[in-house]
Tab-separated table of C-alpha atoms in Angstrom:
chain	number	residue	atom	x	y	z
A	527	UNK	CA	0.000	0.000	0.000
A	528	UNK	CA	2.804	2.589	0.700
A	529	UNK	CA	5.823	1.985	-1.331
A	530	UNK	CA	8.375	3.852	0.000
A	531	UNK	CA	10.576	3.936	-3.473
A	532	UNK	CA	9.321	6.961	-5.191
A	533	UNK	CA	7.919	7.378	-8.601
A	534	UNK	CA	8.566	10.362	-10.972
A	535	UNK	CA	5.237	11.626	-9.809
A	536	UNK	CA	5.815	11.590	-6.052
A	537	UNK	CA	8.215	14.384	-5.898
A	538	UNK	CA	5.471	17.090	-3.930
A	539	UNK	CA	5.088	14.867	-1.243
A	540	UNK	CA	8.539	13.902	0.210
A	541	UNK	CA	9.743	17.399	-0.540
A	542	UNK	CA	6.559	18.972	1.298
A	543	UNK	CA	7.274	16.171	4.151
A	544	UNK	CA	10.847	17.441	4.249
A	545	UNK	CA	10.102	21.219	4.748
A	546	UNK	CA	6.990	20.404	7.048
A	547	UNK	CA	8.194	17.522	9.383
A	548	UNK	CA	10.732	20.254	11.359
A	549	UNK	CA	7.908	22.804	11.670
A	550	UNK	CA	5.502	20.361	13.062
A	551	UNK	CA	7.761	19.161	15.191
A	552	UNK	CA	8.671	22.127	16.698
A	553	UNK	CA	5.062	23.398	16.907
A	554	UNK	CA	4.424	20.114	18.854
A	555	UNK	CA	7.295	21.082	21.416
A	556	UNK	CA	5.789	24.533	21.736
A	557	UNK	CA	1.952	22.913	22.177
A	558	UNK	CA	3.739	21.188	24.892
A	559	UNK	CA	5.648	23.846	27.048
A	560	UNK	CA	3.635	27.093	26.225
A	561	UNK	CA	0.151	24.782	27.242
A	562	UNK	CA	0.285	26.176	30.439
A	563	UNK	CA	-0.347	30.042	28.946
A	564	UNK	CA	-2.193	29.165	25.698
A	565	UNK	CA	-4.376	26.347	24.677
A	566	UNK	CA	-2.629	22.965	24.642
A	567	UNK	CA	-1.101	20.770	26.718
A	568	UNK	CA	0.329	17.219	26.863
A	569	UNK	CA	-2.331	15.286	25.301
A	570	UNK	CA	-2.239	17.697	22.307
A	571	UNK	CA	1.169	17.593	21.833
A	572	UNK	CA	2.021	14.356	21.920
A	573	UNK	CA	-0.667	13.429	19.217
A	574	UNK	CA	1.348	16.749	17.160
A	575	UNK	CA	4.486	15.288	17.487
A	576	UNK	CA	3.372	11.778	16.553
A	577	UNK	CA	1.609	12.685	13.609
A	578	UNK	CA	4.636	14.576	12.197
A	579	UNK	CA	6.539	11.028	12.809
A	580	UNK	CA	3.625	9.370	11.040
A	581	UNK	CA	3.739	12.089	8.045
A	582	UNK	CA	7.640	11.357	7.812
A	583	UNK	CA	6.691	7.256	7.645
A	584	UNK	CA	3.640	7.552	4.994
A	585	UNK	CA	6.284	9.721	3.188
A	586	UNK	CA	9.526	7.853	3.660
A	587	UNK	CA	8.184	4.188	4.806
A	588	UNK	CA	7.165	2.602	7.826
A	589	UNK	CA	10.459	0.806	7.392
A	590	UNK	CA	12.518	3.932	7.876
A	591	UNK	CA	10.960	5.565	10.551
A	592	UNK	CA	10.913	2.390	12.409
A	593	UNK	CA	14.846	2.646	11.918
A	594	UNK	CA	14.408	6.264	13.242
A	595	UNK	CA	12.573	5.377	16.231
A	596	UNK	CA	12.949	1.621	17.129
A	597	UNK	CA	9.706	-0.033	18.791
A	598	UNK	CA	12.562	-1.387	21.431
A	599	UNK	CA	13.080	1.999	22.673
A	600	UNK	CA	9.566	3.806	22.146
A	601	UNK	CA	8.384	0.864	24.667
A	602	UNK	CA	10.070	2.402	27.823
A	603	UNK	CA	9.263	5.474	26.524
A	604	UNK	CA	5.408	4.807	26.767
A	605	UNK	CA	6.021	3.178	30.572
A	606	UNK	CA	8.112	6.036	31.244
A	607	UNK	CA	5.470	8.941	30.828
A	608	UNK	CA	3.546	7.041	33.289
A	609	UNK	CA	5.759	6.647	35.869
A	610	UNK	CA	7.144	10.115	35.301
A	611	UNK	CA	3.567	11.301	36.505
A	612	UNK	CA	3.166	8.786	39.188
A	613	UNK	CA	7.218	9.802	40.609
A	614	UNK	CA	5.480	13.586	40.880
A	615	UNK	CA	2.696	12.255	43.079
A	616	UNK	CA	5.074	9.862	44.938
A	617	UNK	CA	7.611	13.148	45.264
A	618	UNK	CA	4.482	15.276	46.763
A	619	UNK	CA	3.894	12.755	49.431
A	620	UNK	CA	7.142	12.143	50.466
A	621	UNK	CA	7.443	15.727	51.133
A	622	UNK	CA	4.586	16.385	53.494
A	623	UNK	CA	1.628	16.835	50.608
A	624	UNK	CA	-1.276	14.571	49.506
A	625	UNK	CA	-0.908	12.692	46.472
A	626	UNK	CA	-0.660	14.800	43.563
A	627	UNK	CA	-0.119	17.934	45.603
A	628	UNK	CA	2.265	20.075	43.723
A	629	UNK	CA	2.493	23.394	46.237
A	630	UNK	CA	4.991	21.575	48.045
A	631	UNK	CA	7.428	20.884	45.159
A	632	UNK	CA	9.005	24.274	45.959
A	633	UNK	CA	8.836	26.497	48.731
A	634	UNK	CA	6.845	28.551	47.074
A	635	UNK	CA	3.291	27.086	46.174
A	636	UNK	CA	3.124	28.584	42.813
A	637	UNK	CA	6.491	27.866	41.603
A	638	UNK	CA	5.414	24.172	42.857
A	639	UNK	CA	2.611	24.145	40.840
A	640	UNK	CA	4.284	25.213	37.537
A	641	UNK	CA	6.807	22.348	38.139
A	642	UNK	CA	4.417	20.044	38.797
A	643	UNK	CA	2.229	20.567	35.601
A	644	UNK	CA	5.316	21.010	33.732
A	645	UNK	CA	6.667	17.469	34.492
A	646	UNK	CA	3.263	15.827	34.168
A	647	UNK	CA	2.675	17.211	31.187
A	648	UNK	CA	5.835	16.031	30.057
A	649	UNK	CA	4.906	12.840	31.548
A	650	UNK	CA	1.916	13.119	29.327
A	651	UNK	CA	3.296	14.127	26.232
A	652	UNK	CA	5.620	11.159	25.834
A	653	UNK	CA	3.213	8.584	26.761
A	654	UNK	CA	0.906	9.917	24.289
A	655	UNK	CA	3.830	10.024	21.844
A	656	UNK	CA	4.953	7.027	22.334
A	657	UNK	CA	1.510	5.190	22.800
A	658	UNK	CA	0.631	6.840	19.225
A	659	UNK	CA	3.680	5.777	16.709
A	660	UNK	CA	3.591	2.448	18.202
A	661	UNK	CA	-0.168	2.243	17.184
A	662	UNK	CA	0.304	3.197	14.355
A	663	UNK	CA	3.198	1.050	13.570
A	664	UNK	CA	1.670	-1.846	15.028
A	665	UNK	CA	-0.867	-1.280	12.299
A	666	UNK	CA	1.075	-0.302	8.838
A	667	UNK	CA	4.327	-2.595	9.452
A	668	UNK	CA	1.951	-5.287	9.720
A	669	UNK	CA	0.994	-4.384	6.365
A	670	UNK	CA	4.713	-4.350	5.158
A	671	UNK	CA	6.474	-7.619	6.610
A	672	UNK	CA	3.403	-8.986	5.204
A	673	UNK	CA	4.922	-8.399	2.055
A	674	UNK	CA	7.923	-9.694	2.369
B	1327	UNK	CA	-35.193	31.379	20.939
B	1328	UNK	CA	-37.624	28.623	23.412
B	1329	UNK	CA	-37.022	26.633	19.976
B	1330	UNK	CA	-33.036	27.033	19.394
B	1331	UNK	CA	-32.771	26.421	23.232
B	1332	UNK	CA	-32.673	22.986	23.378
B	1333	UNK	CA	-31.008	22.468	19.196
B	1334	UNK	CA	-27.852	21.649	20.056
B	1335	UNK	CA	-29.002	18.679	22.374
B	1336	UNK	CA	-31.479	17.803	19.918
B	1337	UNK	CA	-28.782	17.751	17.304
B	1338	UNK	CA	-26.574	15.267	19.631
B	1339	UNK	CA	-29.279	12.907	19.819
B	1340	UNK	CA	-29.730	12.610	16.412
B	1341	UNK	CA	-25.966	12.329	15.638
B	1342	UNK	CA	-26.262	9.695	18.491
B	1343	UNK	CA	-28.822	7.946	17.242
B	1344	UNK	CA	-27.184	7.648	13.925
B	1345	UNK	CA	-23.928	6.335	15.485
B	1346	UNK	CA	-26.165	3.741	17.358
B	1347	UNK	CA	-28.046	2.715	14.078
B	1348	UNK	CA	-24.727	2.171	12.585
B	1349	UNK	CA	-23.369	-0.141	15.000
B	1350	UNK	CA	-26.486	-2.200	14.961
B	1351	UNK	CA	-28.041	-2.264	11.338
B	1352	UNK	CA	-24.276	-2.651	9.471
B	1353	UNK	CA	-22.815	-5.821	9.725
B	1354	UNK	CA	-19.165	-4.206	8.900
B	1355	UNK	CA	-17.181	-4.426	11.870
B	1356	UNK	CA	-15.328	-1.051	10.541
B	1357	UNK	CA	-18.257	0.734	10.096
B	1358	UNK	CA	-19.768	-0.581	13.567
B	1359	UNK	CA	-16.583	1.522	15.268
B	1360	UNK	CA	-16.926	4.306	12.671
B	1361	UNK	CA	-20.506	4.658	14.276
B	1362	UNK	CA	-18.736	4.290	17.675
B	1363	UNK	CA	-16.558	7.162	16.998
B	1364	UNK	CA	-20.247	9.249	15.595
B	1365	UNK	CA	-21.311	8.406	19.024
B	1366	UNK	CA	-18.872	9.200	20.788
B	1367	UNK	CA	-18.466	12.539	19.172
B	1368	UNK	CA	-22.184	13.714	20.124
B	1369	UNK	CA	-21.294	13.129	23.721
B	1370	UNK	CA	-18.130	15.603	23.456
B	1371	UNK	CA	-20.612	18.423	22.078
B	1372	UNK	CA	-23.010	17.075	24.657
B	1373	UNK	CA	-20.769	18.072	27.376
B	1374	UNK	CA	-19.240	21.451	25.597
B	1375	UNK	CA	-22.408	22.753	24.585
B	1376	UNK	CA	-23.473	22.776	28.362
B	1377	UNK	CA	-20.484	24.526	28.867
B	1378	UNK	CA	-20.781	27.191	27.349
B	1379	UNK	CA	-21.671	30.350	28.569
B	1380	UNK	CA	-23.335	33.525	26.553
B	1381	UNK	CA	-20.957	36.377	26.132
B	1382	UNK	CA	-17.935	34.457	27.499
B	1383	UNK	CA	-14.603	33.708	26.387
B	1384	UNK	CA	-12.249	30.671	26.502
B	1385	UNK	CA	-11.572	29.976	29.568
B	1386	UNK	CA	-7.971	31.722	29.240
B	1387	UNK	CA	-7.350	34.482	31.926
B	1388	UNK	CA	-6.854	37.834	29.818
B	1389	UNK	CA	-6.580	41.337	31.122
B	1390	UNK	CA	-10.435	43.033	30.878
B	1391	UNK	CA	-12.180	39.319	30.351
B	1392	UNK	CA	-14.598	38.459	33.427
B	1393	UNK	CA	-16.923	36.081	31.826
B	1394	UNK	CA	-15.635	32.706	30.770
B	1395	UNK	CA	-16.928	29.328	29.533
B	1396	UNK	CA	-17.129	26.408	32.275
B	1397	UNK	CA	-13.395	24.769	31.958
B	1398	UNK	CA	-14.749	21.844	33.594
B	1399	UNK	CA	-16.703	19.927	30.414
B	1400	UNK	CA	-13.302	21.293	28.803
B	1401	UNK	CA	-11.541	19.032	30.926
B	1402	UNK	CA	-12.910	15.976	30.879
B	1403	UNK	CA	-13.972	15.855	27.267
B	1404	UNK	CA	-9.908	16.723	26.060
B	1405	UNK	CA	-9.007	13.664	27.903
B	1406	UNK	CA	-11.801	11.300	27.195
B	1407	UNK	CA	-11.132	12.257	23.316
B	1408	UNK	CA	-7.230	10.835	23.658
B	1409	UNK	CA	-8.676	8.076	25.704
B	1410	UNK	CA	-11.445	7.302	22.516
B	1411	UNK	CA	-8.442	7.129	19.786
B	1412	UNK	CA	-6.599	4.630	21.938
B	1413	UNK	CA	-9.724	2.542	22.562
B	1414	UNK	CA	-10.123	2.966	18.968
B	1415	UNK	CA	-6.845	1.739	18.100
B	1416	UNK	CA	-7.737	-1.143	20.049
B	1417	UNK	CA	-11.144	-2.098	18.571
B	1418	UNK	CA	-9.623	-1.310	15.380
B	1419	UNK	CA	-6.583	-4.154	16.336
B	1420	UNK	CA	-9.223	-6.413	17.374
B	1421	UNK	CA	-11.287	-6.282	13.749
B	1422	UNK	CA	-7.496	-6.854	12.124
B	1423	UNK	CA	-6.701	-10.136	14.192
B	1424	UNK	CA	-10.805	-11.414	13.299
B	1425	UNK	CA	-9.994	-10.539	9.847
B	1426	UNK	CA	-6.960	-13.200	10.149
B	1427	UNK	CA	-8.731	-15.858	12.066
B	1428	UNK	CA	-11.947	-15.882	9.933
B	1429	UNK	CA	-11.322	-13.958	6.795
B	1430	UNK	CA	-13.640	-12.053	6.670
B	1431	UNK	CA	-15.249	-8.991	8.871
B	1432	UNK	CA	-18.760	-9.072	8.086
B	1433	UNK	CA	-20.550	-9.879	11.562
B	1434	UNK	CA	-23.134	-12.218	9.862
B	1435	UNK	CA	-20.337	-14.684	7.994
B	1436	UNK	CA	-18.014	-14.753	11.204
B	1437	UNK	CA	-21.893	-15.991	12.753
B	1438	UNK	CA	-22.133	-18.291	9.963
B	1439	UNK	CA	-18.503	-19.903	10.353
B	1440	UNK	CA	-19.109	-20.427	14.366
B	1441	UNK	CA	-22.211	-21.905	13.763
B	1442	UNK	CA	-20.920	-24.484	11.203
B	1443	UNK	CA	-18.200	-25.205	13.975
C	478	UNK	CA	-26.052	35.840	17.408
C	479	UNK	CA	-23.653	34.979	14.531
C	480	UNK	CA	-22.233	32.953	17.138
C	481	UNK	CA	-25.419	31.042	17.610
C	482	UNK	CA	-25.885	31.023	13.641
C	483	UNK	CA	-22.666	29.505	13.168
C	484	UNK	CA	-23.200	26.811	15.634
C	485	UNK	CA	-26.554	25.706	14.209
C	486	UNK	CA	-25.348	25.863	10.816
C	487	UNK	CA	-21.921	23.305	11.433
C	488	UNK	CA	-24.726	21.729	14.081
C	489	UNK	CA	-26.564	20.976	10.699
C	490	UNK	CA	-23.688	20.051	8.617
C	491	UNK	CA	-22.573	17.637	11.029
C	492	UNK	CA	-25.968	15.813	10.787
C	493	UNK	CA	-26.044	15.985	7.208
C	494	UNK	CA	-22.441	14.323	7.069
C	495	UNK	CA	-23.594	11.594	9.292
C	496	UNK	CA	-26.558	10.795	7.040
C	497	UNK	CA	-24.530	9.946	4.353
C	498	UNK	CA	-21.808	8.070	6.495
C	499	UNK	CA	-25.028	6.025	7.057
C	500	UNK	CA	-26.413	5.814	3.511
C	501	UNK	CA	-22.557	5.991	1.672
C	502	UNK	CA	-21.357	2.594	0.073
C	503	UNK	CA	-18.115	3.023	-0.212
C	504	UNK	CA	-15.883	2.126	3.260
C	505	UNK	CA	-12.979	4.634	1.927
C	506	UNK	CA	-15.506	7.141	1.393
C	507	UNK	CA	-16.760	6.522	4.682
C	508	UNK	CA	-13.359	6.731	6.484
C	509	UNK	CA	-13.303	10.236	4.341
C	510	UNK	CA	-16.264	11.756	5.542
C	511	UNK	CA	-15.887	10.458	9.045
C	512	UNK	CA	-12.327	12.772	9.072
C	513	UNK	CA	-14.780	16.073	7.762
C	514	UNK	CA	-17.306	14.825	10.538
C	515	UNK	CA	-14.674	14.872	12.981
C	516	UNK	CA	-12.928	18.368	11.757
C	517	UNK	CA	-16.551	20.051	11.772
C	518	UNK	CA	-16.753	19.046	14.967
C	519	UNK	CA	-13.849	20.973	15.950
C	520	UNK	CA	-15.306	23.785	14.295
C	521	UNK	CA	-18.311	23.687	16.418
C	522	UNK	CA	-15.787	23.561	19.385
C	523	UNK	CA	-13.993	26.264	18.888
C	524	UNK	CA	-17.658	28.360	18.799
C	525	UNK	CA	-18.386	26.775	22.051
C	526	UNK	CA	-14.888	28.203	23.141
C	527	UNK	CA	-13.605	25.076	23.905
C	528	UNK	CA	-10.471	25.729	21.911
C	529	UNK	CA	-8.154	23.001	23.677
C	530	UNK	CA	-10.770	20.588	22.975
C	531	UNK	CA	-11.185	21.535	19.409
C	532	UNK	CA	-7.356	21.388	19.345
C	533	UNK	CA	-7.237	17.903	20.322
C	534	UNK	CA	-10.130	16.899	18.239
C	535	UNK	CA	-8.780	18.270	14.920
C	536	UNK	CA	-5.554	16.739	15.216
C	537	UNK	CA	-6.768	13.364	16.534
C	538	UNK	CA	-10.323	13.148	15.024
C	539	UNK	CA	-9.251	14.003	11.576
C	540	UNK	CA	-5.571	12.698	11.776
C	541	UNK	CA	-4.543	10.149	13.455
C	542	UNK	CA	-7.956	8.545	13.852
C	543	UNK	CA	-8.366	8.521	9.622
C	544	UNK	CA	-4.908	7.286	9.208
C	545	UNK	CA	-5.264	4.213	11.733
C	546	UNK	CA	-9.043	3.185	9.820
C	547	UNK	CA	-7.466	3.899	6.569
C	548	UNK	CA	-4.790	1.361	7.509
C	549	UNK	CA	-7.335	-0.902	9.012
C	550	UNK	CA	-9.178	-0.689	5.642
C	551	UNK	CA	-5.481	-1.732	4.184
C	552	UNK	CA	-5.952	-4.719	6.223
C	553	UNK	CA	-9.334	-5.968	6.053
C	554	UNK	CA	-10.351	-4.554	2.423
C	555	UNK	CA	-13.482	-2.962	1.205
C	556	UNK	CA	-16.641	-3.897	2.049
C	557	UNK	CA	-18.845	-5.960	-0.533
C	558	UNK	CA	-21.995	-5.805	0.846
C	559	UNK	CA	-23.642	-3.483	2.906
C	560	UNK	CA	-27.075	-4.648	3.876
C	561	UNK	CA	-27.443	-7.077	7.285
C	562	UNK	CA	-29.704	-9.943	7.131
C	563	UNK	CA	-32.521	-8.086	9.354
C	564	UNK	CA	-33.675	-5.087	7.301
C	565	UNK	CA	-32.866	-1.041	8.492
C	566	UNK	CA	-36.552	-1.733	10.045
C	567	UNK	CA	-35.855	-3.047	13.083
C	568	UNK	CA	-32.852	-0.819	13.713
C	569	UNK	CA	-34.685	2.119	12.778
C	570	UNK	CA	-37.407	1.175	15.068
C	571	UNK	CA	-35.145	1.033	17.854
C	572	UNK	CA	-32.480	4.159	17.099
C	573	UNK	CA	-36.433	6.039	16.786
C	574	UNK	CA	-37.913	4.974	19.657
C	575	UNK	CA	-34.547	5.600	21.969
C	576	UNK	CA	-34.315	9.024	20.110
C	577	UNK	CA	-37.814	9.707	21.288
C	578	UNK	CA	-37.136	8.843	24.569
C	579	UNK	CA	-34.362	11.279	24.505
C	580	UNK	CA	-35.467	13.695	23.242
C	581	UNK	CA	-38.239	13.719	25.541
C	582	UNK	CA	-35.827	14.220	28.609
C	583	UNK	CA	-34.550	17.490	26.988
C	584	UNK	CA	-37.357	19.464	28.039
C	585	UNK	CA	-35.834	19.029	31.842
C	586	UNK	CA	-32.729	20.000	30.542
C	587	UNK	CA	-31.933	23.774	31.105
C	588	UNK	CA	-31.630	25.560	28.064
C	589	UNK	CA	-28.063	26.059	25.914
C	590	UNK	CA	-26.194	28.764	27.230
C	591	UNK	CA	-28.114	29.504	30.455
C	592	UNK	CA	-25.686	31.170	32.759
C	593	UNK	CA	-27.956	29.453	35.914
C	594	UNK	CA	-27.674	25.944	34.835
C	595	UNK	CA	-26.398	23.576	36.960
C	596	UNK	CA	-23.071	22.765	35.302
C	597	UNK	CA	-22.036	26.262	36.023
C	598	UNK	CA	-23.131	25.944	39.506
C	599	UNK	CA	-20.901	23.581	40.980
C	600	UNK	CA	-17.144	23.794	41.064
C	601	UNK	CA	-16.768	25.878	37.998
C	602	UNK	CA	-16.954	29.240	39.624
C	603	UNK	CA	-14.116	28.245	42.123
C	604	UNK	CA	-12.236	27.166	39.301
C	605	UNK	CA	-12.598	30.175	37.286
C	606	UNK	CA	-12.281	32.593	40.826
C	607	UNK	CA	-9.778	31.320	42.109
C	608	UNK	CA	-7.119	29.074	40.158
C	609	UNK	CA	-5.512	32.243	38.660
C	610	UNK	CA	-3.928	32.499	42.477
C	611	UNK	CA	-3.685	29.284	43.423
C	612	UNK	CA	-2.074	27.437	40.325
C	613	UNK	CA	-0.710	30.341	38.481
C	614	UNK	CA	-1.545	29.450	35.456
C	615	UNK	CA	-3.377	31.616	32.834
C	616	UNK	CA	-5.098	28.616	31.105
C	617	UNK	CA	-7.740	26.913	33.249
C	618	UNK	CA	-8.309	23.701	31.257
C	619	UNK	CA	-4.769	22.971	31.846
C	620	UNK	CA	-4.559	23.861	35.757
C	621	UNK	CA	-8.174	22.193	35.973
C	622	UNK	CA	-6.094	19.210	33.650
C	623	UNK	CA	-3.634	18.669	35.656
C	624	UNK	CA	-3.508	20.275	39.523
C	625	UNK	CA	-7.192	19.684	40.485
C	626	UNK	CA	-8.032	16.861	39.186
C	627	UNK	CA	-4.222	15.288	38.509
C	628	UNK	CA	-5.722	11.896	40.117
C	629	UNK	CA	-8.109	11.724	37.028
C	630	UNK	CA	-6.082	12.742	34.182
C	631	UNK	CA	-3.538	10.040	36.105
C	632	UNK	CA	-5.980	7.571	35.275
C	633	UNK	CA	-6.576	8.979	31.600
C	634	UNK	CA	-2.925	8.217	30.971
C	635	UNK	CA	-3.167	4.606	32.393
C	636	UNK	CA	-5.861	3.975	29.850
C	637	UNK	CA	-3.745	5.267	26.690
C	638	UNK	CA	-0.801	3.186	27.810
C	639	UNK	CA	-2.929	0.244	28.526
C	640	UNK	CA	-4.558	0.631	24.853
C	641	UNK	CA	-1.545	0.857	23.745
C	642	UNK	CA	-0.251	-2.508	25.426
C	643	UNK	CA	-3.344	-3.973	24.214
C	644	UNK	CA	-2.722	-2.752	20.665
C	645	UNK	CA	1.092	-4.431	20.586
C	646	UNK	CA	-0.461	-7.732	22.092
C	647	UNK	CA	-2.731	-7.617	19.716
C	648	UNK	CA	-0.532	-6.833	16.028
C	649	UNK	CA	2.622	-6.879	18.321
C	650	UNK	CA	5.638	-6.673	15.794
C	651	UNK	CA	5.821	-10.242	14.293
C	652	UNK	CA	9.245	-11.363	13.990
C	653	UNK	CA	10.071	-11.933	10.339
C	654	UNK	CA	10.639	-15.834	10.384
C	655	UNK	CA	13.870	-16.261	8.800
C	656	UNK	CA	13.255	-18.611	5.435
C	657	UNK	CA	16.092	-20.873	5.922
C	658	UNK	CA	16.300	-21.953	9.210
C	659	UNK	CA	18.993	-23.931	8.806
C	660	UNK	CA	20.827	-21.205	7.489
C	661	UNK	CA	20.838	-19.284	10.030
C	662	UNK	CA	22.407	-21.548	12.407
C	663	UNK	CA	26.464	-21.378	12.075
C-alpha cells in the first residue's frame, strides 16, 4: 500500500514532508511547554508530534521511521510517561503533601505548581507520543512484513 | 429562541442515534466503530455545549475578560477524546486479528462460520 | 447571534455528514467523511470556546484517527456488501424509539447557554475565581487538567498506555521468520 521507493510523480510529497516535518515538530514542542499560557497541553502535543513522525513514515516508509525510532526503545518510553507522573505524586507525598499535591514541590506554592504541571505534562506528552507511533506502527508494518 | 434552546441537544441525539443505528443495522465491523466514533463525538458536544456560557470567552485568563466558559466539560472531554483514539486503536486491532482468524469482517459470515463449527 | 448562527449551521452540517456516512457505500468514502465529521466538529468547538478541545479533536479526530481506519481498511479490504440480514426496520425502530425517549428528557434539561444551569453551579466558579492564584496558570483547562483533578487525568494516561499494550499484544511486531532456518544456524 505505501511503497516507500518513489515514482517520478511523487516528488510534492517527500519534498513537502521534508520542509513540514521540522515545523511540526517544533510546533508540537511549543503545544507542549507554552500549554500552560495558551491552549494545549500534553495530550495535544504528543498526538502533534506523533503525527509529524507518522507524516515522515507515509512519506519515507514505515520501514525507515521504524529505523528512526525503534519499537525497542519507544516501549520504555510509553512506561516512562507514566511513571514520570506517578514519581510527581510519589515526590508530593514524600514531602509532606497529599498525592498529587504540587504546592509543596518548591517552597513557594506557585512555583510548585508550575513544576508540577510542567513534568506531568511532560509525563503526558511522551506517553501519548509514544503510545501513538507504536499504534500506528503496530498497524502499517503489519501491512509491510506482510509483504515480504 | 424557546425553539433554538434545546437544538444543540437535539442535534446530539440525532448524531447519536445515527452512530447507534450504525453499530447495529451494518454488519461491517469497521463501520460498527466508525458509528462508535459518531457516538462518541455527540457526547463531546453534549458536554461542551453545556459549557458554554453567553458572552464568554475561553476559559484563558486575559486582562479586561470576566466572563468565561465552564473549563470543567473542557476538561474531561480533552481527555476522554485521547482516551477514545486509543480505545479505537484497540477495537480497530481487534477487527485486524478477526480478519486473520476468519477472513472475513462481516458480523453475519463470522456468525455463519461459528455456527458451522 | 452569529455565534449562535454559526453553531446551528456546522450543528446541521454535522448531521447531514452523518446521514450519508449512514447511507454511503463506499468504506474509503466513509473513512473520508468520518475525518470532515470529525474536523466540523472541531469547528463547532472552537464556537463553544472550547479551543483546547477543538485542538485535540482536529488533530486526533481528523488525523490520526483517519490514518489508523485507513490502515485498518489496508488490512481488512473494502466492504462488498452493505445490507445485514434483518432489514434497516428493526434498527430504525429502535435508534427512533430511543431518540424519542431522549429527546423527551430534553425538556428538563436547562436551556443552551443559560448562565444558571447547573453545570455552572458547581465547582466551575471556584475554578474560574480562584485558580488564577492558586495554580498560576493563565489557562484553566490545563490547571483544571492537571492540579485539580491530577488523580483523574492520572488515570486517563493509564488507559492510553494500557490501549496501547493492548494494541502491541494484539498486532505486536511479528518477527520476520527467517526462510532458511537452517541457514541461520552457524
Amino acid at each position: 500500500m505505501i511503497k516507500s521507493d518513489s515514482k517520478p510523480r511523487q516528488v510534492v510529497r517527500p519534498v513537502i514532508t521534508r520542509l513540514l516535518m521540522p515545523y511540526i515538530l517544533l510546533f508540537g514542542l511549543y503545544v507542549q511547554f507554552h500549554g500552560d499560557f495558551g491552549p494545549g497541553g500534553g495530550f495535544q502535543a504528543g498526538v502533534i508530534f506523533a503525527s509529524g513522525i507518522i507524516l515522515y513514515a507515509l512519506t519515507f516508509g514505515v520501514a525507515r521511521a521504524r529505523s528512526l525510532l525503534p519499537p525497542d526503545s519507544l516501549q520504555p518510553l510509553a512506561a516512562l510517561g507514566v511513571l514520570l507522573y506517578g514519581a510527581v505524586g510519589v515526590a508530593s507525598l514524600f514531602m509532606d503533601g497529599h498525592f498529587l499535591n504540587y504546592s509543596v514541590l518548591s517552597s513557594d506554592p506557585v512555583q510548585g505548581q508550575h513544576l508540577g504541571i510542567l513534568l506531568i505534562e511532560l509525563g503526558v506528552g511522551i506517553t501519548v507520543t509514544a503510545v501513538m507511533v507504536l499504534v500506528f506502527f503496530a498497524f502499517f508494518g503489519r501491512d509491510e512484513e506482510g509483504e515480504v | 429562541m424557546e425553539f433554538l434552546g434545546h437544538y444543540n441537544y437535539w442535534i446530539v441525539i440525532f448524531l447519536m442515534m445515527t452512530g447507534f443505528y450504525v453499530v447495529i443495522s451494518h454488519s461491517n465491523l469497521v463501520r460498527k466503530i466508525i458509528g462508535l466514533n459518531i457516538f462518541q463525538t455527540s457526547v463531546f458536544i453534549l458536554y461542551i455545549s453545556m459549557g458554554k456560557m453567553p458572552g464568554g470567552t475561553a476559559p484563558i485568563v486575559a486582562e479586561g475578560v470576566t466572563l468565561y466558559s465552564n473549563p470543567l466539560p473542557h476538561v474531561l472531554i480533552l481527555t476522554a477524546i485521547v482516551v477514545g483514539v486509543a480505545t479505537t486503536a484497540l477495537g480497530l486491532a481487534l477487527v485486524v486479528r478477526i480478519k486473520e482468524a476468519y477472513g472475513t469482517v462481516e458480523e453475519d459470515e463470522i456468525h455463519a462460520q461459528d455456527e458451522s463449527l | 447571534m452569529i455565534e449562535t448562527l454559526i453553531d446551528i449551521v456546522l450543528l446541521t452540517f454535522l448531521a447531514v455528514t452523518a446521514i450519508v456516512i449512514v447511507r454511503i457505500r463506499s468504506l474509503f468514502a466513509v473513512i473520508m467523511l468520518a475525518g470532515i465529521y470529525s474536523l466540523a466538529s472541531a469547528g463547532l468547538f472552537v464556537v463553544l470556546d472550547a479551543v483546547d478541545v477543538a485542538f485535540t479533536e482536529a488533530v486526533v479526530g481528523a488525523g490520526i484517527s483517519t490514518v489508523l481506519l485507513l490502515g485498518t481498511l489496508a488490512l481488512t479490504g473494502e466492504q462488498r456488501k452493505t445490507t445485514s440480514r434483518h432489514g434497516p426496520l428493526i434498527p430504525l425502530a429502535v435508534v427512533t424509539l430511543t431518540g424519542a425517549v431522549l429527546v423527551w428528557g430534553t425538556w428538563d434539561m436547562p436551556l443552551f447557554g443559560d448562565p444558571g444551569a447547573p453545570a455552572h453551579q458547581h465547582v466551575a466558579p471556584r475554578y474560574i475565581q480562584d485558580s488564577p492564584n492558586e495554580v498560576g496558570v493563565p489557562n484553566m483547562v490545563t490547571s483544571v487538567l492537571a492540579s485539580y483533578r491530577g488523580f483523574d487525568t492520572l488515570g486517563e494516561v493509564t488507559v492510553i498506555f494500557t490501549a496501547g499494550v493492548g494494541v502491541l499484544a494484539l498486532l505486536g511486531f511479528r518477527r520476520r521468520k527467517p526462510r532458511h532456518p537452517e541457514r541461520e544456524k552457524p
